Coordinates of C-alpha atoms and ligand atoms in Angstrom, one line a residue:
Chain A
X26 CA -0.1 0.2 -0.5
X27 CA 2.9 2.5 0.4
X28 CA 4.1 1.8 -3.1
X29 CA 1.1 2.8 -4.0
X30 CA 0.3 6.0 -2.2
X31 CA 3.8 7.1 -4.0
X32 CA 2.6 6.6 -7.6
X33 CA -0.3 7.9 -6.7
X34 CA 1.3 10.8 -4.9
X35 CA 3.9 11.0 -7.9
X36 CA 1.2 11.2 -10.2
X37 CA 0.2 14.4 -8.3
X38 CA 2.9 16.1 -8.1
X39 CA 3.8 15.5 -12.0
X40 CA -0.1 16.7 -13.2
X41 CA 0.8 19.8 -10.8
X42 CA 4.0 20.2 -12.0
X43 CA 2.7 20.3 -15.3
X44 CA 0.3 23.1 -16.8
X45 CA -2.3 20.4 -18.1
X46 CA -3.4 20.2 -14.6
X47 CA -4.0 23.3 -15.1
X48 CA -5.1 23.6 -18.5
X49 CA -7.8 20.9 -17.6
X50 CA -8.8 22.6 -14.2
X51 CA -9.6 26.0 -15.9
X52 CA -11.6 24.4 -18.7
X53 CA -13.7 22.0 -16.3
X54 CA -14.4 25.1 -14.1
X55 CA -15.0 27.1 -17.1
X56 CA -17.8 25.8 -18.5
X57 CA -19.5 23.8 -15.2
X58 CA -19.2 27.7 -14.4
X59 CA -21.4 28.7 -17.4
X60 CA -23.5 26.2 -17.7
X61 CA -24.8 27.0 -14.2
X62 CA -25.2 30.2 -14.5
X63 CA -27.3 29.8 -17.8
X64 CA -29.4 27.4 -15.5
X65 CA -29.0 29.2 -12.7
X66 CA -30.6 32.9 -14.8
X67 CA -33.4 30.7 -16.2
X68 CA -34.9 29.1 -13.1
X69 CA -34.7 32.5 -11.5
X70 CA -36.3 34.0 -15.0
X71 CA -39.2 31.2 -14.9
X72 CA -39.4 31.5 -10.4
X73 CA -40.1 35.4 -11.8
X74 CA -42.7 34.7 -14.1
X75 CA -44.0 32.6 -12.2
X76 CA -44.6 34.8 -9.4
X77 CA -45.9 37.0 -11.8
X78 CA -48.3 35.2 -12.9
X79 CA -49.4 34.9 -9.3
X80 CA -49.9 38.2 -9.0
X81 CA -51.9 39.3 -11.7
X82 CA -54.6 35.8 -11.2
X83 CA -54.4 36.4 -7.3
X84 CA -52.9 32.7 -7.0
X85 CA -50.4 31.7 -4.2
X86 CA -47.3 31.1 -6.6
X87 CA -46.4 27.6 -7.5
X88 CA -42.7 27.6 -5.9
X89 CA -40.5 26.0 -8.3
X90 CA -38.9 22.6 -7.7
X91 CA -35.0 24.3 -7.7
X92 CA -33.7 20.1 -7.3
X93 CA -36.0 19.3 -10.6
X94 CA -35.6 22.4 -12.3
X95 CA -32.4 23.2 -11.7
X96 CA -29.9 20.8 -10.0
X97 CA -30.7 17.1 -11.9
X98 CA -30.0 18.7 -15.6
X99 CA -27.0 20.5 -14.1
X100 CA -25.7 17.4 -12.9
X101 CA -26.7 15.6 -16.1
X102 CA -24.4 18.2 -17.7
X103 CA -22.1 17.9 -15.5
X104 CA -21.4 13.7 -16.6
X105 CA -21.4 15.6 -19.8
X106 CA -18.1 18.1 -19.2
X107 CA -16.4 15.0 -17.4
X108 CA -16.7 12.6 -20.7
X109 CA -15.2 15.2 -21.9
X110 CA -12.5 15.8 -19.7
X111 CA -11.7 12.6 -18.2
X112 CA -9.6 11.6 -21.0
X113 CA -7.4 14.3 -21.0
X114 CA -6.4 13.0 -17.5
X115 CA -6.3 10.1 -18.4
X116 CA -4.3 9.6 -21.4
X117 CA -0.9 10.6 -19.5
X118 CA -1.0 8.1 -17.0
X119 CA 0.4 5.3 -18.7
X120 CA 1.5 6.5 -22.1
X121 CA 3.8 8.5 -20.8
X122 CA 5.3 6.8 -18.9
X123 CA 6.5 4.4 -21.8
X124 CA 7.1 7.2 -23.8
X125 CA 9.6 9.0 -21.5
X126 CA 10.8 5.4 -20.7
X127 CA 10.5 5.5 -17.1
X128 CA 8.2 2.5 -17.4
X129 CA 12.1 0.8 -17.1
X130 CA 12.1 2.2 -13.4
X131 CA 8.6 1.1 -12.8
X132 CA 9.1 -2.7 -14.1
X133 CA 12.7 -3.2 -12.7
X134 CA 12.0 -1.8 -9.3
X135 CA 10.0 -4.4 -6.8
X136 CA 6.5 -2.7 -8.1
X137 CA 4.1 -5.3 -9.0
X138 CA 1.5 -4.8 -11.6
X139 CA -1.5 -4.3 -9.0
X140 CA 0.3 -2.0 -7.1
X141 CA 1.3 0.6 -10.4
X142 CA -2.4 0.1 -11.9
X143 CA -3.8 0.6 -8.5
X144 CA -1.3 4.3 -7.9
X145 CA -2.7 5.1 -11.3
X146 CA -6.0 4.4 -10.8
X147 CA -6.6 5.9 -7.6
X148 CA -4.5 9.1 -8.6
X149 CA -6.9 9.4 -11.7
X150 CA -10.0 9.2 -8.9
X151 CA -8.7 11.3 -6.9
X152 CA -8.0 14.0 -9.6
X153 CA -11.9 13.4 -11.1
X154 CA -13.1 14.2 -7.7
X155 CA -11.0 17.6 -6.9
X156 CA -12.6 18.8 -10.9
X157 CA -15.6 18.2 -9.1
X158 CA -15.0 20.8 -5.9
X159 CA -15.9 24.1 -7.9
X160 CA -19.4 23.2 -8.5
X161 CA -19.4 22.3 -5.5
X162 CA -19.4 25.5 -4.9
X163 CA -21.8 26.5 -7.2
X164 CA -24.3 24.4 -5.9
X165 CA -23.7 25.7 -2.4
X166 CA -25.1 29.3 -3.2
X167 CA -28.3 27.6 -3.6
X168 CA -28.5 25.9 -0.1
X169 CA -27.1 30.1 0.4
X170 CA -30.2 31.9 -1.3
X171 CA -32.7 28.6 -1.3
X172 CA -33.1 25.6 0.2
X173 CA -32.7 22.7 -2.2
X174 CA -33.0 19.0 -0.9
X175 CA -30.1 18.1 0.1
X176 CA -29.7 14.6 -0.4
X177 CA -30.4 14.2 -4.0
X178 CA -27.3 16.5 -4.5
X179 CA -25.5 14.5 -2.3
X180 CA -26.6 10.9 -4.3
X181 CA -25.5 13.4 -7.5
X182 CA -22.1 13.6 -6.7
X183 CA -21.7 9.7 -6.2
X184 CA -23.0 8.8 -9.1
X185 CA -20.5 11.4 -11.0
X186 CA -17.6 10.1 -8.8
X187 CA -18.8 6.1 -9.8
X188 CA -19.1 6.8 -13.7
X189 CA -15.7 8.9 -13.0
X190 CA -14.0 5.8 -11.8
X191 CA -15.8 3.9 -14.5
X192 CA -14.4 6.6 -17.5
X193 CA -10.7 6.0 -15.6
X194 CA -10.4 2.4 -15.7
X195 CA -11.4 2.9 -19.5
X196 CA -8.8 5.4 -20.6
X197 CA -6.1 4.0 -17.9
X198 CA -6.6 1.0 -20.3
X199 CA -6.5 3.2 -23.7
X200 CA -3.3 4.4 -21.9
X201 CA -1.5 1.1 -21.6
X202 CA -1.3 0.3 -24.9
X203 CA 0.1 3.0 -26.6
X204 CA 3.0 5.9 -26.2
X205 CA 1.0 8.5 -28.0
X206 CA -0.9 10.5 -25.7
X207 CA -3.2 11.7 -28.3
X208 CA -4.3 8.5 -29.5
X209 CA -4.7 7.5 -25.8
X210 CA -6.5 10.9 -25.0
X211 CA -8.5 10.2 -28.6
X212 CA -9.4 6.6 -28.0
X213 CA -10.7 6.8 -24.2
X214 CA -13.2 9.7 -25.5
X215 CA -14.3 8.0 -28.3
X216 CA -15.1 4.2 -26.8
X217 CA -16.4 6.7 -24.1
X218 CA -18.9 8.5 -26.2
X219 CA -19.8 5.3 -27.9
X220 CA -20.5 3.9 -24.2
X221 CA -22.8 7.1 -24.0
X222 CA -24.3 7.2 -27.4
X223 CA -24.8 3.3 -27.2
X224 CA -28.6 3.3 -25.3
X225 CA -29.9 5.3 -28.5
X226 CA -29.4 2.4 -30.5
X227 CA -31.7 0.8 -28.3
X228 CA -34.4 2.9 -30.0
X229 CA -33.8 0.9 -33.7
X230 CA -32.9 -2.4 -31.9
X231 CA -34.8 -5.9 -31.6
X232 CA -36.3 -7.5 -28.5
X233 CA -33.8 -8.7 -28.2
X234 CA -30.3 -6.4 -28.2
X235 CA -32.3 -3.5 -26.5
X236 CA -32.5 -4.1 -22.8
X237 CA -28.9 -5.5 -23.5
X238 CA -27.2 -1.9 -25.6
X239 CA -29.5 -0.2 -22.7
X240 CA -27.7 -2.2 -19.6
X241 CA -24.5 -1.4 -21.6
X242 CA -25.2 2.6 -22.2
X243 CA -22.7 3.8 -19.5
X244 CA -25.5 6.9 -18.9
X245 CA -28.3 5.3 -18.7
X246 CA -26.9 4.0 -14.8
X247 CA -26.5 7.7 -13.8
X248 CA -30.4 8.8 -14.5
X249 CA -31.1 7.9 -10.4
X250 CA -28.5 9.2 -9.4
X251 CA -29.2 12.4 -10.2
X252 CA -32.9 12.4 -9.3
X253 CA -31.9 11.0 -5.6
X254 CA -31.4 7.5 -5.7
X255 CA -28.8 5.3 -5.3
X256 CA -29.7 2.2 -6.5
X257 CA -27.7 -1.4 -6.2
X258 CA -28.1 -2.5 -9.6
X259 CA -26.9 0.6 -11.2
X260 CA -24.2 0.9 -8.2
X261 CA -22.9 -2.4 -9.2
X262 CA -23.1 -1.6 -13.0
X263 CA -20.6 0.6 -12.6
X264 CA -18.2 -0.8 -9.7
X265 CA -17.8 -4.0 -11.9
X266 CA -17.0 -1.1 -15.4
X267 CA -14.3 0.0 -12.7
X268 CA -13.2 -3.4 -12.0
X269 CA -13.1 -5.0 -15.8
X270 CA -11.4 -1.6 -16.8
X271 CA -8.6 -2.9 -14.2
X272 CA -8.1 -5.5 -14.9
X273 CA -7.7 -5.4 -18.8
X274 CA -4.8 -2.4 -17.6
X275 CA -3.3 -5.2 -15.4
X276 CA -3.2 -7.5 -18.4
X277 CA -2.3 -4.9 -20.6
X278 CA 0.6 -4.7 -18.5
X279 CA 1.6 -8.2 -17.6
X280 CA 2.1 -9.1 -21.4
X281 CA 4.9 -7.4 -21.3
X282 CA 6.6 -9.7 -19.2
X283 CA 5.3 -13.0 -20.6
X284 CA 7.5 -15.3 -22.5
X285 CA 7.2 -14.8 -26.2
Chain B
X28 CA 26.3 -13.7 -8.3
X29 CA 25.4 -13.1 -11.8
X30 CA 25.0 -16.3 -13.6
X31 CA 23.8 -15.9 -17.2
X32 CA 23.0 -19.1 -19.3
X33 CA 21.8 -19.2 -23.0
X34 CA 19.6 -16.4 -23.0
X35 CA 18.1 -16.3 -26.5
X36 CA 15.1 -13.4 -27.3
X37 CA 13.5 -12.7 -30.6
X38 CA 11.6 -9.8 -31.7
X39 CA 8.7 -10.9 -33.2
X40 CA 10.9 -13.0 -35.8
X41 CA 14.0 -11.6 -35.5
X42 CA 16.6 -12.9 -33.1
X43 CA 17.8 -10.3 -31.0
X44 CA 19.9 -12.2 -28.8
X45 CA 21.3 -16.0 -29.0
X46 CA 22.6 -18.3 -26.3
X47 CA 24.4 -15.4 -24.5
X48 CA 25.8 -16.7 -21.3
X49 CA 28.3 -15.4 -18.7
X50 CA 29.3 -15.5 -15.1
X51 CA 30.0 -12.4 -13.3
X52 CA 31.4 -12.7 -10.0
X53 CA 30.8 -11.2 -6.5
X54 CA 32.2 -7.5 -6.6
X55 CA 33.7 -7.5 -9.7
X56 CA 33.2 -5.1 -12.8
X57 CA 32.2 -6.8 -16.5
X58 CA 31.7 -4.7 -19.6
X59 CA 29.3 -5.8 -21.8
X60 CA 31.2 -4.5 -25.2
X61 CA 29.6 -4.4 -28.7
X62 CA 29.1 -2.7 -31.5
X63 CA 25.5 -0.9 -32.1
X64 CA 22.8 -3.4 -32.2
X65 CA 24.9 -6.1 -30.6
X66 CA 22.0 -7.2 -27.9
X67 CA 23.6 -5.2 -25.4
X68 CA 20.3 -3.5 -24.4
X69 CA 18.3 -6.7 -25.0
X70 CA 20.6 -8.2 -22.1
X71 CA 20.7 -6.3 -20.0
X72 CA 16.6 -5.6 -20.2
X73 CA 16.0 -9.2 -19.4
X74 CA 19.2 -8.8 -16.4
X75 CA 16.7 -7.1 -14.8
X76 CA 13.4 -8.8 -15.5
X77 CA 12.1 -5.6 -17.9
X78 CA 11.0 -8.0 -20.3
X79 CA 11.1 -12.1 -20.2
X80 CA 14.5 -14.3 -22.3
X81 CA 12.4 -16.7 -25.1
X82 CA 15.0 -18.9 -23.6
X83 CA 17.4 -19.3 -21.3
X84 CA 17.8 -18.8 -17.4
X85 CA 19.8 -16.4 -15.2
X86 CA 20.1 -15.7 -11.7
X87 CA 21.5 -13.0 -9.6
X88 CA 22.7 -13.3 -6.1
X89 CA 20.8 -17.1 -6.4
X90 CA 17.4 -15.7 -7.6
X91 CA 16.5 -17.1 -10.8
X92 CA 15.3 -13.7 -12.9
X93 CA 12.0 -15.3 -14.4
X94 CA 10.7 -17.4 -10.9
X95 CA 12.0 -14.8 -8.3
X96 CA 12.0 -12.0 -10.2
X97 CA 10.6 -9.8 -7.0
X98 CA 13.9 -10.5 -4.9
X99 CA 15.8 -9.7 -8.2
X100 CA 14.7 -6.5 -9.0
X101 CA 14.9 -6.1 -5.0
X102 CA 19.1 -6.2 -5.4
X103 CA 19.8 -5.2 -8.7
X104 CA 19.7 -1.0 -9.6
X105 CA 20.0 -0.6 -13.0
X106 CA 20.4 2.9 -15.3
X107 CA 18.5 2.3 -18.2
X108 CA 19.8 3.8 -22.0
X109 CA 17.7 6.8 -21.5
X110 CA 17.8 7.5 -17.9
X111 CA 14.2 7.1 -16.5
X112 CA 13.8 9.9 -15.3
X113 CA 10.3 12.7 -14.8
X114 CA 10.9 15.9 -16.0
X115 CA 8.8 17.5 -14.4
X116 CA 9.7 16.2 -10.6
X117 CA 12.9 18.1 -8.8
X118 CA 15.8 15.9 -7.9
X119 CA 15.5 15.4 -4.3
X120 CA 11.4 14.5 -4.7
X121 CA 12.3 11.9 -7.9
X122 CA 14.7 10.4 -5.9
X123 CA 12.3 9.7 -2.7
X124 CA 9.8 8.5 -4.9
X125 CA 12.3 5.9 -6.3
X126 CA 13.6 5.3 -2.9
X127 CA 9.4 4.4 -2.0
X128 CA 8.7 2.5 -4.8
X129 CA 12.1 0.6 -4.0
X130 CA 10.8 -0.3 -0.4
X131 CA 13.1 1.4 1.2
X132 CA 11.5 2.1 5.0
X133 CA 10.3 5.5 6.3
X134 CA 12.9 7.0 8.8
X135 CA 15.9 5.5 6.4
X136 CA 14.8 7.4 2.9
X137 CA 16.8 10.3 3.6
X138 CA 19.5 8.9 4.4
X139 CA 19.4 6.9 1.1
X140 CA 18.5 9.8 -1.0
X141 CA 21.7 12.0 0.6
X142 CA 24.1 9.7 -0.2
X143 CA 22.7 8.9 -3.7
X144 CA 23.3 12.6 -4.1
X145 CA 26.7 12.4 -2.4
X146 CA 28.1 9.6 -4.8
X147 CA 26.1 11.1 -7.9
X148 CA 27.5 14.5 -7.2
X149 CA 23.7 15.8 -7.3
X150 CA 24.3 18.2 -4.6
X151 CA 24.4 21.3 -6.2
X152 CA 20.8 20.9 -8.4
X153 CA 19.5 19.2 -5.4
X154 CA 15.8 21.0 -5.8
X155 CA 16.1 21.5 -9.3
X156 CA 13.6 20.4 -11.9
X157 CA 15.3 17.6 -13.5
X158 CA 13.8 18.5 -16.9
X159 CA 15.7 21.8 -17.2
X160 CA 19.6 19.9 -16.2
X161 CA 21.7 19.8 -18.5
X162 CA 22.5 15.9 -20.6
X163 CA 25.2 14.9 -18.4
X164 CA 23.3 16.0 -14.7
X165 CA 20.3 14.2 -16.2
X166 CA 22.6 10.8 -16.6
X167 CA 23.8 12.0 -12.9
X168 CA 20.5 11.6 -11.3
X169 CA 20.0 8.3 -13.4
X170 CA 23.2 6.8 -12.0
X171 CA 21.9 8.1 -8.6
X172 CA 18.6 6.5 -8.8
X173 CA 19.9 3.3 -9.5
X174 CA 22.2 3.6 -6.2
X175 CA 19.2 4.4 -4.1
X176 CA 18.7 1.4 -1.5
X177 CA 22.4 0.2 -1.5
X178 CA 21.8 -2.7 -4.8
X179 CA 24.3 -6.0 -4.9
X180 CA 24.1 -5.5 -8.1
X181 CA 24.3 -2.8 -10.3
X182 CA 23.5 -2.5 -14.1
X183 CA 24.7 0.1 -15.9
X184 CA 23.5 0.9 -19.8
X185 CA 26.1 3.2 -21.6
X186 CA 26.4 5.4 -18.5
X187 CA 28.5 7.6 -20.0
X188 CA 26.7 8.3 -23.4
X189 CA 26.5 12.3 -24.2
X190 CA 28.9 13.0 -21.6
X191 CA 31.9 15.3 -22.4
X192 CA 35.1 14.1 -21.4
X193 CA 35.8 15.8 -17.5
X194 CA 31.9 14.1 -17.3
X195 CA 33.1 10.9 -18.3
X196 CA 36.0 11.2 -16.6
X197 CA 33.9 12.0 -12.8
X198 CA 31.8 9.2 -14.0
X199 CA 33.7 6.2 -14.6
X200 CA 35.9 7.8 -11.2
X201 CA 32.6 7.1 -9.4
X202 CA 32.0 3.4 -10.9
X203 CA 35.5 2.6 -10.1
X204 CA 34.7 3.7 -6.2
X205 CA 31.5 1.4 -6.1
X206 CA 33.7 -1.7 -7.2
X207 CA 33.6 -4.4 -4.4
X208 CA 31.2 -3.1 -2.4
X209 CA 28.6 -4.1 -5.5
X210 CA 28.7 -6.0 -8.3
X211 CA 28.5 -4.0 -11.6
X212 CA 27.4 -4.8 -15.5
X213 CA 28.1 -2.0 -17.4
X214 CA 27.7 -2.1 -21.2
X215 CA 29.7 0.5 -24.4
X216 CA 30.3 0.1 -27.3
X217 CA 33.9 1.3 -27.3
X218 CA 37.1 -0.9 -25.8
X219 CA 38.8 2.6 -23.9
X220 CA 35.6 2.7 -22.4
X221 CA 35.8 -0.4 -20.7
X222 CA 39.7 -0.6 -20.7
X223 CA 39.6 1.4 -18.0
X224 CA 37.1 0.5 -15.8
X225 CA 36.3 -3.2 -16.1
X226 CA 38.3 -6.2 -14.7
X227 CA 36.8 -8.1 -17.6
X228 CA 35.4 -7.7 -20.5
X229 CA 32.4 -9.8 -22.6
X230 CA 32.1 -8.9 -26.6
X231 CA 29.2 -9.4 -28.5
X232 CA 27.8 -8.9 -31.2
X233 CA 25.3 -9.9 -33.8
X234 CA 24.1 -11.0 -30.2
X235 CA 25.9 -13.8 -29.8
X236 CA 29.3 -13.6 -27.4
X237 CA 32.6 -13.4 -29.3
X238 CA 35.0 -13.3 -26.5
X239 CA 35.4 -13.1 -23.0
X240 CA 38.5 -12.6 -21.0
X241 CA 40.4 -9.8 -19.5
X242 CA 40.7 -6.0 -20.8
X243 CA 44.5 -6.5 -21.4
X244 CA 44.6 -10.2 -23.1
X245 CA 41.6 -8.9 -25.4
X246 CA 43.5 -5.8 -26.8
X247 CA 46.9 -8.0 -27.6
X248 CA 45.0 -10.8 -28.4
X249 CA 42.4 -8.9 -31.5
X250 CA 46.1 -7.2 -32.1
X251 CA 47.6 -10.2 -33.5
X252 CA 45.3 -13.2 -33.5
X253 CA 44.6 -16.2 -35.6
X254 CA 41.1 -17.2 -35.0
X255 CA 40.6 -20.7 -36.9
X256 CA 36.5 -22.6 -36.9
X257 CA 37.1 -26.4 -36.6
X258 CA 34.8 -29.1 -36.7
X259 CA 35.8 -31.8 -35.0
X260 CA 34.3 -36.0 -33.9
X261 CA 35.3 -37.1 -30.9
X262 CA 35.4 -36.0 -27.0
X263 CA 35.4 -32.4 -25.9
X264 CA 38.1 -33.1 -23.5
X265 CA 40.1 -35.0 -25.4
X266 CA 39.8 -32.3 -28.4
X267 CA 41.0 -29.4 -25.5
X268 CA 44.1 -31.4 -24.6
X269 CA 45.0 -32.5 -28.1
X270 CA 44.9 -29.0 -29.3
X271 CA 46.1 -27.3 -25.4
X272 CA 49.2 -29.4 -26.2
X273 CA 50.4 -27.3 -28.7
X274 CA 52.0 -23.4 -28.0
X275 CA 51.0 -20.2 -29.0
X276 CA 47.6 -21.1 -28.7
X277 CA 45.6 -18.3 -26.5
X278 CA 42.0 -20.1 -25.9
X279 CA 39.9 -23.1 -27.3
X280 CA 36.3 -22.7 -26.9
X281 CA 33.7 -25.5 -27.6
X282 CA 31.2 -23.3 -29.6
X283 CA 28.2 -26.5 -30.0
X284 CA 28.3 -30.4 -30.0
X285 CA 26.0 -31.8 -32.0
X286 CA 25.6 -35.8 -32.1
X287 CA 29.4 -35.9 -31.2
X288 CA 30.9 -33.2 -33.0
X289 CA 32.0 -30.3 -31.9
X290 CA 32.9 -27.2 -33.6
X291 CA 35.6 -25.6 -32.2
X292 CA 37.5 -22.0 -32.6
X293 CA 40.7 -21.5 -31.5
X294 CA 42.7 -18.6 -31.1
X295 CA 46.3 -18.9 -31.3
X296 CA 49.5 -15.6 -31.3
X297 CA 50.7 -17.3 -35.0
X298 CA 48.9 -20.0 -37.9
X299 CA 49.2 -23.4 -36.4
X300 CA 46.7 -25.1 -39.0
X301 CA 49.4 -27.1 -39.9
X302 CA 49.8 -28.7 -36.4
X303 CA 46.4 -28.3 -35.6
X304 CA 45.0 -30.8 -37.8
X305 CA 48.4 -33.2 -37.6
X306 CA 47.6 -33.3 -33.3
X307 CA 44.3 -34.0 -33.6
X308 CA 44.2 -36.7 -35.9
X309 CA 47.5 -38.1 -33.4
X310 CA 45.3 -38.1 -31.1
X311 CA 42.6 -40.1 -33.5
X312 CA 40.1 -37.4 -33.3
X313 CA 38.1 -37.5 -36.8
X314 CA 39.0 -33.5 -38.2
X315 CA 35.9 -33.0 -40.5
X316 CA 36.1 -29.2 -41.6
X317 CA 39.0 -26.5 -40.5
X318 CA 38.9 -23.2 -41.8
X319 CA 40.6 -19.7 -40.5
X320 CA 37.8 -17.6 -39.1
X321 CA 40.0 -13.8 -39.1
X322 CA 37.3 -11.4 -40.0
X323 CA 34.7 -12.1 -37.6
X324 CA 37.0 -10.3 -34.7
X325 CA 39.0 -7.9 -36.2
X326 CA 35.7 -6.4 -37.5
X327 CA 34.6 -6.4 -34.0
X328 CA 37.9 -5.1 -32.8
X329 CA 37.5 -2.1 -35.8
X330 CA 34.4 -1.5 -34.2
X331 CA 35.3 -1.1 -30.9
X332 CA 38.6 1.2 -32.2
X333 CA 36.8 3.5 -33.1
X334 CA 37.5 6.7 -31.0
X335 CA 36.0 7.4 -28.4
X336 CA 33.2 10.4 -29.1
X337 CA 33.1 13.3 -27.3
X338 CA 37.2 12.5 -26.3
Ligands
ATP18 N1 11.8 -3.5 -28.8 C1 12.2 -4.1 -29.7 N2 11.1 -4.2 -31.0 C2 12.3 -5.3 -31.7 N3 13.4 -4.9 -32.2 C3 14.3 -4.4 -31.4 C4 13.6 -3.2 -29.9 N4 14.6 -3.7 -29.2 C5 16.2 -4.1 -29.9 N5 15.3 -4.4 -31.2 C6 16.2 -4.8 -31.9 O1 17.5 -5.8 -31.2 C7 19.0 -5.7 -31.7 C8 19.8 -5.7 -30.9 O2 19.7 -4.2 -30.6 P1 19.9 -3.2 -29.0 O3 19.3 -2.8 -28.5 O4 19.6 -5.0 -27.7 O5 21.1 -3.5 -29.4 P2 22.4 -2.4 -28.9 O6 23.4 -3.6 -28.6 O7 21.9 -2.2 -26.7 O8 22.7 -1.6 -29.4 P3 23.2 0.3 -28.9 O9 24.7 0.2 -29.0 O10 22.5 0.9 -30.2 O11 22.3 0.4 -28.1 C9 19.0 -4.5 -32.2 O12 18.8 -5.0 -34.2 C10 17.6 -4.1 -32.2 O13 17.2 -3.4 -33.9
MG19 MG1 21.4 -0.1 -26.4

């Protein structure tokens, strides 16, 4: 475990000593910030209209639901931005080691493949969690000026983290297969996008295939989390997905050590 | 300390090394000398457990490189051809990281890093970012890394490549100072380099070991030696005895043995073809083939004595 932590720490240092970290952080914060502003202003506008209407018709105001109208769509939005950002976080995890030749250090010191992969996976997961912090501030504003329900926000973040861990394990695997970071990023993004939109295919697929496509689709499992429900079947899906990604990464790393 | 036996490695269809064998004694510095693409890096990568051989075995400190790779990796320090550095990290952080992944105890990390910094004379760049150091200093950081956790065996792949003459001398001195305490293999493609640091040299060319001796003997041997290849039917010992009795013989090596027929390579100070044939026939051995094999060693020698870069 100490060695896993050493890798995690090293990943963090190289990430934050390089400009990439700040580009990713800035990009993510800017995008989630802009969308928060847009959602917020349309919600405020709707509330305002509602207030005017209730005055005109002398009815009590409807009291619009901020969880339903703002927080839920906003979580979907963050999920989509994650899809674009996480491949940039995962692309370097292994490809850079291959390119720089530092794999020679990792493979010739007494580190097991599991320690290497776990360290890298945890580094990716921690970074993805760090990316979410600014969005927590944005949503915190809602609690300062209004009173939304609290638990759906928590479950939304649990969902984002779980989906993030699935993306990261997959991106990590792609990164073990190439020394080219650009290819790792594009590959990770393409695969994530495919798994995202595969559910749409269910509309056109036959009755036997449709449930399968819907099950595989990574975003379908996010819906409940955004609505405030932590369902074990969706939890299991993301954990299984993460596990498979880590398993493939391990096999990919170990394949170098198999006898030709 | 290190026993290498019949290592062969293919990259796809291409054979990079074949039947490489040699031994290194405890505390010895062995030079692995060979021209470009000879297979030095391949051999070292196999010994350091970076990748497995296609066939053959090796042990380091009694541990098998394939079966007990964790033990081998624990007692071995390795400087790859390109120093394995993280350009974004500071020297100090990098060395600490290496100490941690090598399993150095927490309370000894500071000490190990200090010792490595001291040995590689990195004191004045400790807090600099590695990516901004000069090539020579990067190489030293790589060397410092290989010495962390005081490994019994140190394997250095072309440790002086790309350094200026002053740095080369310093690194050589450093390597010599490690002698005794560590068992060392270093590779090079220039003879003068190994002459100055190594006690014994294995010459490898085209993936095969072509000679093994002290640097002094190698130099004299290659300057004025005759090489003859023989195919002889008979017992190994009898062949060695028949040939060994002749004057001026430098070495007799049985390369392969197949159905009682031995391929023998003999080096001698003068042309002994007639005498060899006579001696073998007199000893009732079947001489099947005899031909001079001058070109190879001389060829290799030419490559190896080409001028030292930068010096
Ligand atoms: N990853 C690889 N894939 C395919 N072939 C390789 C690979 N690495 C090395 N080779 C081939 O194996 C042979 C031996 O290479 P190796 O790098 O071991 O030589 P070397 O003695 O270290 O040479 P140099 O002095 O140039 O470093 C070469 O012909 C090389 O082209
Ligand atoms: Mg090499």
